[in-house]
Tab-separated table of C-alpha atoms in Angstrom:
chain	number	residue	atom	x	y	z
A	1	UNK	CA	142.203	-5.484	17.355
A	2	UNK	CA	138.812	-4.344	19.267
A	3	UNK	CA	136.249	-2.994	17.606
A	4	UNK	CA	133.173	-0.297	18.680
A	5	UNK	CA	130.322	-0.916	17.484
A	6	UNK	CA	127.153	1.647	17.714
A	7	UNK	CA	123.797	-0.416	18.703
A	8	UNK	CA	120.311	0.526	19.544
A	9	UNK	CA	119.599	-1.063	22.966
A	10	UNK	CA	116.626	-2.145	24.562
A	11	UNK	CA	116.639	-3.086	28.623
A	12	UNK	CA	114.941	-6.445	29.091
A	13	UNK	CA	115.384	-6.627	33.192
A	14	UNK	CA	115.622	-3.394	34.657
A	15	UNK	CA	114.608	0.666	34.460
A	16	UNK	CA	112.833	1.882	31.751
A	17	UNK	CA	115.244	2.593	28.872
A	18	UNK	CA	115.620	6.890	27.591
A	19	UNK	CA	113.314	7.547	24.389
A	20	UNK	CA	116.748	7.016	22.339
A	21	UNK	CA	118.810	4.338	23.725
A	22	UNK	CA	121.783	3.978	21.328
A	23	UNK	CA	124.761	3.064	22.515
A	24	UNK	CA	128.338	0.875	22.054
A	25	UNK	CA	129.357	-2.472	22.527
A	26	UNK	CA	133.110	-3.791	22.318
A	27	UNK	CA	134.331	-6.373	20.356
A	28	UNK	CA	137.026	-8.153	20.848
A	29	UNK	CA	139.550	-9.614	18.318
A	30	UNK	CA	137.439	-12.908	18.210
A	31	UNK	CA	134.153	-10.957	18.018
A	32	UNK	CA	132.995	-11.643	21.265
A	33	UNK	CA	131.190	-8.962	23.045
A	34	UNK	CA	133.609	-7.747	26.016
A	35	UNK	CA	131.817	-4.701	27.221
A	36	UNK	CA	128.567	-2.836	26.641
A	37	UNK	CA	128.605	1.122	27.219
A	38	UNK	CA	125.229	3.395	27.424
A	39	UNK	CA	124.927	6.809	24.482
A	40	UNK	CA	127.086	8.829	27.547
A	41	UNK	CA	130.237	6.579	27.376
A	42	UNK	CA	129.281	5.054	31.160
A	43	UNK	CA	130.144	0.737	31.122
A	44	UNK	CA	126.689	-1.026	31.644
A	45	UNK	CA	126.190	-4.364	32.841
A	46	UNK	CA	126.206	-6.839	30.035
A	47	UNK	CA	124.167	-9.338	32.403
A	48	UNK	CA	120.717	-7.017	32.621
A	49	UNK	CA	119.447	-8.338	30.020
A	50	UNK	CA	119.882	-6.475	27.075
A	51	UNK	CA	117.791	-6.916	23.427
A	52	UNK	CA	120.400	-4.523	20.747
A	53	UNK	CA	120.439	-3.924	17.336
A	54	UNK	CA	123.733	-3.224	15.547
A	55	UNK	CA	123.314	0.403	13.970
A	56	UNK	CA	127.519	0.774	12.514
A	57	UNK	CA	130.863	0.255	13.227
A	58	UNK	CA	132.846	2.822	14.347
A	59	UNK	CA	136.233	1.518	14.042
A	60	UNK	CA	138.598	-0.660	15.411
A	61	UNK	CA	141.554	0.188	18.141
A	62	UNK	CA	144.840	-1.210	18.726
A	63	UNK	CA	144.363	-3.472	22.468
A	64	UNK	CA	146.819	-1.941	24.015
A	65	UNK	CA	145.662	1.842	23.104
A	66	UNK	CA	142.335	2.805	24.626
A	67	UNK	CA	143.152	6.577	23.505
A	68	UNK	CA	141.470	5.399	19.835
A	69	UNK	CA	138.465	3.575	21.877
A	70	UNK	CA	137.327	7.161	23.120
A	71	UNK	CA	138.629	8.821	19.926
A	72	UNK	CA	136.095	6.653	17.983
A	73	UNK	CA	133.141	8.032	20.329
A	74	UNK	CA	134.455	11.769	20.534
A	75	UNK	CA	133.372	11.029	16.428
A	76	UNK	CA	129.853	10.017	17.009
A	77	UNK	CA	129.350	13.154	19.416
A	78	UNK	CA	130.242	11.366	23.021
A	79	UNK	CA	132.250	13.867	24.892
């Protein structure tokens, strides 16, 4: 099972981060960090160096069904 977790993010190397920068990083079943995604749903590098803060879980989706992995952002207002 993955899981989606919302985080406020800070951008270390890069553009100047938007006055709220939360987003969602994906877990996967080990709890490694698989993907990183900005407050829009969009897939950001997970190599710009990023400084987060883990704000709440969202939920957890089968691997197989990436229908619940947007599901679980339509609920926190991406959409």
């Amino acid at each position: 099972m993955h899981k989606v977790i919302k985080i406020r993010f800070t951008l270390l190397n890069g553009e100047t981060p938007e006055a709220n920068c939360y987003g969602y990083m994906e877990l996967n079943g080990d709890g490694n960090m698989i993907a990183l995604y900005n407050r829009y749903g969009e897939e950001i590098s997970m190599y710009g160096g990023h400084e987060f803060i883990k704000v709440r879980s969202l939920g957890k989706f089968d691997n197989e069904d990436r229908d619940n992995f947007y599901s679980l952002l339509e609920t926190d207002g991406v959409g």
